Amino acid sequence: MSTTIFDFIGGDSGEWKLRNMQLLKGEPLEMVEYLSKVPGSLEKSEQGIWALKGIISNLRYTVKAEKEQLVAIQEDLGRPKATYAAFIPIKKSTDWWNLAQDERRKIMEESSKHTQTGLQYLPAIARKLFHSRDIGEPFDFLTWFEYAPADEEAFEELLYKLRSTEEWNYIEREVDIRLVKV
């Protein structure tokens, strides 16, 4: 098994119990009661009601100074007090992918200030981005956040700020799934 490829399996059992699932844009995912995040492979998973696959990859729009800031204060996933999670699969539009890398970076960091916004909520909110576009998955990114129940308001504020940016004009599919650790 790889430690860079993960399956997110929605079904009738798992380590995370669904609190809420909200379709924000595009096609929905089928409702499930639980979600598991498990090490996977590039082989199609036949488990659960649905399974999404993502790969941990390099930070594509982050420069060295931003990465150093993130690493300095980002805490790992799996902290005992972080019993809430959010799993948010996202697909961006063809217009986004038709932009050059430097144009996407300009929108992400100069206009939307994605990294700087996220830094304001660390270390309380741990996060990991999984890439899915290059492996033929229905979403481009699978975003995973973990936080303590006491930090839920801060998490909502973070999402509000990110969703209010130019970058979010390029989102064509987004499902917001909230979970609690079993």
mmCIF file of C-alpha atoms in Angstrom:
data_model
loop_
_atom_site.group_PDB
_atom_site.id
_atom_site.type_symbol
_atom_site.label_atom_id
_atom_site.label_comp_id
_atom_site.label_asym_id
_atom_site.label_seq_id
_atom_site.Cartn_x
_atom_site.Cartn_y
_atom_site.Cartn_z
ATOM 1 C CA MET A 1 0.000 0.000 0.000
ATOM 2 C CA SER A 2 1.102 3.526 -0.706
ATOM 3 C CA THR A 3 1.198 6.293 1.887
ATOM 4 C CA THR A 4 0.588 8.933 -0.769
ATOM 5 C CA ILE A 5 -2.592 7.496 -2.308
ATOM 6 C CA PHE A 6 -5.781 7.471 -0.264
ATOM 7 C CA ASP A 7 -9.295 6.203 -0.764
ATOM 8 C CA PHE A 8 -12.195 8.126 0.751
ATOM 9 C CA ILE A 9 -14.955 5.557 1.081
ATOM 10 C CA GLY A 10 -18.527 6.586 1.776
ATOM 11 C CA GLY A 11 -20.725 3.818 3.126
ATOM 12 C CA ASP A 12 -22.576 2.229 6.019
ATOM 13 C CA SER A 13 -19.556 2.010 8.324
ATOM 14 C CA GLY A 14 -16.297 3.837 8.889
ATOM 15 C CA GLU A 15 -14.147 5.844 11.241
ATOM 16 C CA TRP A 16 -16.022 9.120 10.643
ATOM 17 C CA LYS A 17 -19.803 9.517 11.044
ATOM 18 C CA LEU A 18 -21.588 11.939 8.755
ATOM 19 C CA ARG A 19 -23.012 15.028 10.481
ATOM 20 C CA ASN A 20 -24.094 16.817 7.305
ATOM 21 C CA MET A 21 -23.667 16.696 3.531
ATOM 22 C CA GLN A 22 -24.433 19.765 1.475
ATOM 23 C CA LEU A 23 -24.240 20.122 -2.293
ATOM 24 C CA LEU A 24 -22.885 23.576 -3.107
ATOM 25 C CA LYS A 25 -22.470 23.234 -6.863
ATOM 26 C CA GLY A 26 -22.837 20.621 -9.595
ATOM 27 C CA GLU A 27 -23.787 16.969 -9.239
ATOM 28 C CA PRO A 28 -24.325 15.477 -5.761
ATOM 29 C CA LEU A 29 -22.735 12.433 -4.214
ATOM 30 C CA GLU A 30 -25.025 9.709 -2.942
ATOM 31 C CA MET A 31 -25.864 10.119 0.747
ATOM 32 C CA VAL A 32 -23.852 7.933 3.122
ATOM 33 C CA GLU A 33 -23.740 7.473 6.891
ATOM 34 C CA TYR A 34 -19.958 7.109 7.325
ATOM 35 C CA LEU A 35 -16.668 7.939 5.652
ATOM 36 C CA SER A 36 -13.311 6.203 5.898
ATOM 37 C CA LYS A 37 -9.979 7.661 4.773
ATOM 38 C CA VAL A 38 -7.637 4.756 4.120
ATOM 39 C CA PRO A 39 -4.321 4.183 2.347
ATOM 40 C CA GLY A 40 -5.081 3.038 -1.169
ATOM 41 C CA SER A 41 -3.654 2.288 -4.573
ATOM 42 C CA LEU A 42 -4.409 3.337 -8.117
ATOM 43 C CA GLU A 43 -6.725 0.328 -8.483
ATOM 44 C CA LYS A 44 -10.446 1.112 -8.455
ATOM 45 C CA SER A 45 -11.996 0.591 -5.036
ATOM 46 C CA GLU A 46 -15.198 -1.461 -5.006
ATOM 47 C CA GLN A 47 -15.905 -0.686 -1.343
ATOM 48 C CA GLY A 48 -18.743 1.373 0.056
ATOM 49 C CA ILE A 49 -21.516 3.227 -1.726
ATOM 50 C CA TRP A 50 -18.914 5.459 -3.383
ATOM 51 C CA ALA A 51 -15.150 5.815 -3.244
ATOM 52 C CA LEU A 52 -12.997 8.768 -4.252
ATOM 53 C CA LYS A 53 -9.259 8.555 -4.678
ATOM 54 C CA GLY A 54 -6.624 11.225 -4.095
ATOM 55 C CA ILE A 55 -2.854 11.546 -4.139
ATOM 56 C CA ILE A 56 -0.704 13.638 -1.832
ATOM 57 C CA SER A 57 1.453 15.699 -4.178
ATOM 58 C CA ASN A 58 3.647 18.758 -4.198
ATOM 59 C CA LEU A 59 2.185 22.176 -3.407
ATOM 60 C CA ARG A 60 1.575 23.455 -6.921
ATOM 61 C CA TYR A 61 0.911 27.153 -6.340
ATOM 62 C CA THR A 62 3.071 27.691 -3.250
ATOM 63 C CA VAL A 63 6.494 29.330 -3.301
ATOM 64 C CA LYS A 64 9.283 28.386 -0.884
ATOM 65 C CA ALA A 65 8.607 31.158 1.671
ATOM 66 C CA GLU A 66 4.891 30.239 1.825
ATOM 67 C CA LYS A 67 5.705 26.549 2.193
ATOM 68 C CA GLU A 68 8.114 27.298 5.049
ATOM 69 C CA GLN A 69 5.409 29.318 6.817
ATOM 70 C CA LEU A 70 2.910 26.486 6.425
ATOM 71 C CA VAL A 71 5.312 23.798 7.626
ATOM 72 C CA ALA A 72 6.332 25.877 10.649
ATOM 73 C CA ILE A 73 2.815 26.026 12.104
ATOM 74 C CA GLN A 74 0.784 23.274 10.410
ATOM 75 C CA GLU A 75 -0.065 20.412 12.750
ATOM 76 C CA ASP A 76 -0.550 16.853 11.596
ATOM 77 C CA LEU A 77 -3.858 15.157 11.060
ATOM 78 C CA GLY A 78 -5.042 12.692 13.675
ATOM 79 C CA ARG A 79 -4.747 14.897 16.754
ATOM 80 C CA PRO A 80 -6.878 13.454 19.601
ATOM 81 C CA LYS A 81 -8.809 16.699 20.183
ATOM 82 C CA ALA A 82 -9.610 17.119 16.458
ATOM 83 C CA THR A 83 -12.787 15.032 16.467
ATOM 84 C CA TYR A 84 -14.507 17.044 13.709
ATOM 85 C CA ALA A 85 -13.570 16.791 10.048
ATOM 86 C CA ALA A 86 -14.690 18.257 6.755
ATOM 87 C CA PHE A 87 -14.245 16.445 3.462
ATOM 88 C CA ILE A 88 -14.814 18.773 0.517
ATOM 89 C CA PRO A 89 -14.331 17.369 -3.001
ATOM 90 C CA ILE A 90 -13.913 20.142 -5.589
ATOM 91 C CA LYS A 91 -13.874 20.243 -9.378
ATOM 92 C CA LYS A 92 -12.718 23.357 -11.201
ATOM 93 C CA SER A 93 -13.918 24.484 -14.619
ATOM 94 C CA THR A 94 -12.292 24.013 -18.003
ATOM 95 C CA ASP A 95 -11.624 27.787 -17.976
ATOM 96 C CA TRP A 96 -9.445 27.282 -14.884
ATOM 97 C CA TRP A 97 -7.434 24.478 -16.452
ATOM 98 C CA ASN A 98 -7.019 26.457 -19.691
ATOM 99 C CA LEU A 99 -5.119 29.125 -17.740
ATOM 100 C CA ALA A 100 -1.343 28.859 -17.605
ATOM 101 C CA GLN A 101 0.246 27.810 -14.296
ATOM 102 C CA ASP A 102 1.397 31.367 -13.546
ATOM 103 C CA GLU A 103 -2.114 32.725 -14.245
ATOM 104 C CA ARG A 104 -3.623 30.203 -11.811
ATOM 105 C CA ARG A 105 -0.987 31.080 -9.197
ATOM 106 C CA LYS A 106 -1.790 34.784 -9.633
ATOM 107 C CA ILE A 107 -5.479 34.114 -8.937
ATOM 108 C CA MET A 108 -4.726 31.739 -6.024
ATOM 109 C CA GLU A 109 -2.196 33.895 -4.213
ATOM 110 C CA GLU A 110 -2.196 37.475 -5.484
ATOM 111 C CA SER A 111 -5.943 37.887 -5.898
ATOM 112 C CA SER A 112 -7.520 35.271 -3.622
ATOM 113 C CA LYS A 113 -4.637 35.058 -1.095
ATOM 114 C CA HIS A 114 -5.411 31.371 -0.536
ATOM 115 C CA THR A 115 -2.303 30.499 1.502
ATOM 116 C CA GLN A 116 -2.306 33.694 3.568
ATOM 117 C CA THR A 117 -5.948 33.144 4.454
ATOM 118 C CA GLY A 118 -5.286 29.556 5.492
ATOM 119 C CA LEU A 119 -2.301 30.555 7.635
ATOM 120 C CA GLN A 120 -4.619 32.649 9.827
ATOM 121 C CA TYR A 121 -6.362 29.457 10.993
ATOM 122 C CA LEU A 122 -3.320 27.310 11.726
ATOM 123 C CA PRO A 123 -2.556 25.350 13.807
ATOM 124 C CA ALA A 124 -6.163 24.967 15.032
ATOM 125 C CA ILE A 125 -7.347 23.620 11.683
ATOM 126 C CA ALA A 126 -5.178 20.890 10.185
ATOM 127 C CA ARG A 127 -5.588 20.265 6.482
ATOM 128 C CA LYS A 128 -4.398 18.096 3.636
ATOM 129 C CA LEU A 129 -4.992 18.474 -0.081
ATOM 130 C CA PHE A 130 -5.295 15.387 -2.265
ATOM 131 C CA HIS A 131 -4.973 15.672 -6.056
ATOM 132 C CA SER A 132 -7.383 13.630 -8.180
ATOM 133 C CA ARG A 133 -7.541 15.226 -11.620
ATOM 134 C CA ASP A 134 -4.480 13.478 -13.038
ATOM 135 C CA ILE A 135 -5.753 10.013 -12.066
ATOM 136 C CA GLY A 136 -9.126 10.327 -13.816
ATOM 137 C CA GLU A 137 -11.300 10.921 -10.766
ATOM 138 C CA PRO A 138 -14.576 12.900 -10.914
ATOM 139 C CA PHE A 139 -13.150 15.700 -8.734
ATOM 140 C CA ASP A 140 -9.888 17.614 -9.188
ATOM 141 C CA PHE A 141 -9.115 17.999 -5.486
ATOM 142 C CA LEU A 142 -10.203 16.310 -2.286
ATOM 143 C CA THR A 143 -9.763 18.663 0.639
ATOM 144 C CA TRP A 144 -9.618 17.222 4.155
ATOM 145 C CA PHE A 145 -9.719 19.312 7.329
ATOM 146 C CA GLU A 146 -9.615 18.228 10.977
ATOM 147 C CA TYR A 147 -10.364 20.449 13.964
ATOM 148 C CA ALA A 148 -11.695 20.432 17.503
ATOM 149 C CA PRO A 149 -15.417 21.148 18.019
ATOM 150 C CA ALA A 150 -14.391 24.405 19.742
ATOM 151 C CA ASP A 151 -12.803 25.539 16.438
ATOM 152 C CA GLU A 152 -15.897 24.975 14.303
ATOM 153 C CA GLU A 153 -16.746 28.684 14.126
ATOM 154 C CA ALA A 154 -13.211 29.488 12.955
ATOM 155 C CA PHE A 155 -13.502 26.762 10.325
ATOM 156 C CA GLU A 156 -16.761 28.262 9.036
ATOM 157 C CA GLU A 157 -15.065 31.658 8.850
ATOM 158 C CA LEU A 158 -12.152 30.180 6.887
ATOM 159 C CA LEU A 159 -14.526 28.590 4.362
ATOM 160 C CA TYR A 160 -16.510 31.813 4.019
ATOM 161 C CA LYS A 161 -13.332 33.775 3.245
ATOM 162 C CA LEU A 162 -12.071 31.226 0.715
ATOM 163 C CA ARG A 163 -15.440 30.899 -1.017
ATOM 164 C CA SER A 164 -15.665 34.700 -1.349
ATOM 165 C CA THR A 165 -12.578 34.926 -3.572
ATOM 166 C CA GLU A 166 -12.009 35.101 -7.324
ATOM 167 C CA GLU A 167 -10.713 31.524 -7.252
ATOM 168 C CA TRP A 168 -14.180 30.213 -6.329
ATOM 169 C CA ASN A 169 -15.603 31.618 -9.587
ATOM 170 C CA TYR A 170 -13.890 28.640 -11.231
ATOM 171 C CA ILE A 171 -15.552 25.959 -9.077
ATOM 172 C CA GLU A 172 -18.096 23.886 -11.003
ATOM 173 C CA ARG A 173 -18.671 21.079 -8.503
ATOM 174 C CA GLU A 174 -18.374 21.133 -4.718
ATOM 175 C CA VAL A 175 -19.799 18.906 -2.000
ATOM 176 C CA ASP A 176 -19.302 19.872 1.658
ATOM 177 C CA ILE A 177 -19.305 16.820 3.957
ATOM 178 C CA ARG A 178 -19.035 17.306 7.734
ATOM 179 C CA LEU A 179 -17.995 14.470 9.989
ATOM 180 C CA VAL A 180 -17.390 13.480 13.598
ATOM 181 C CA LYS A 181 -14.842 10.867 14.714
ATOM 182 C CA VAL A 182 -16.451 7.594 15.826
#
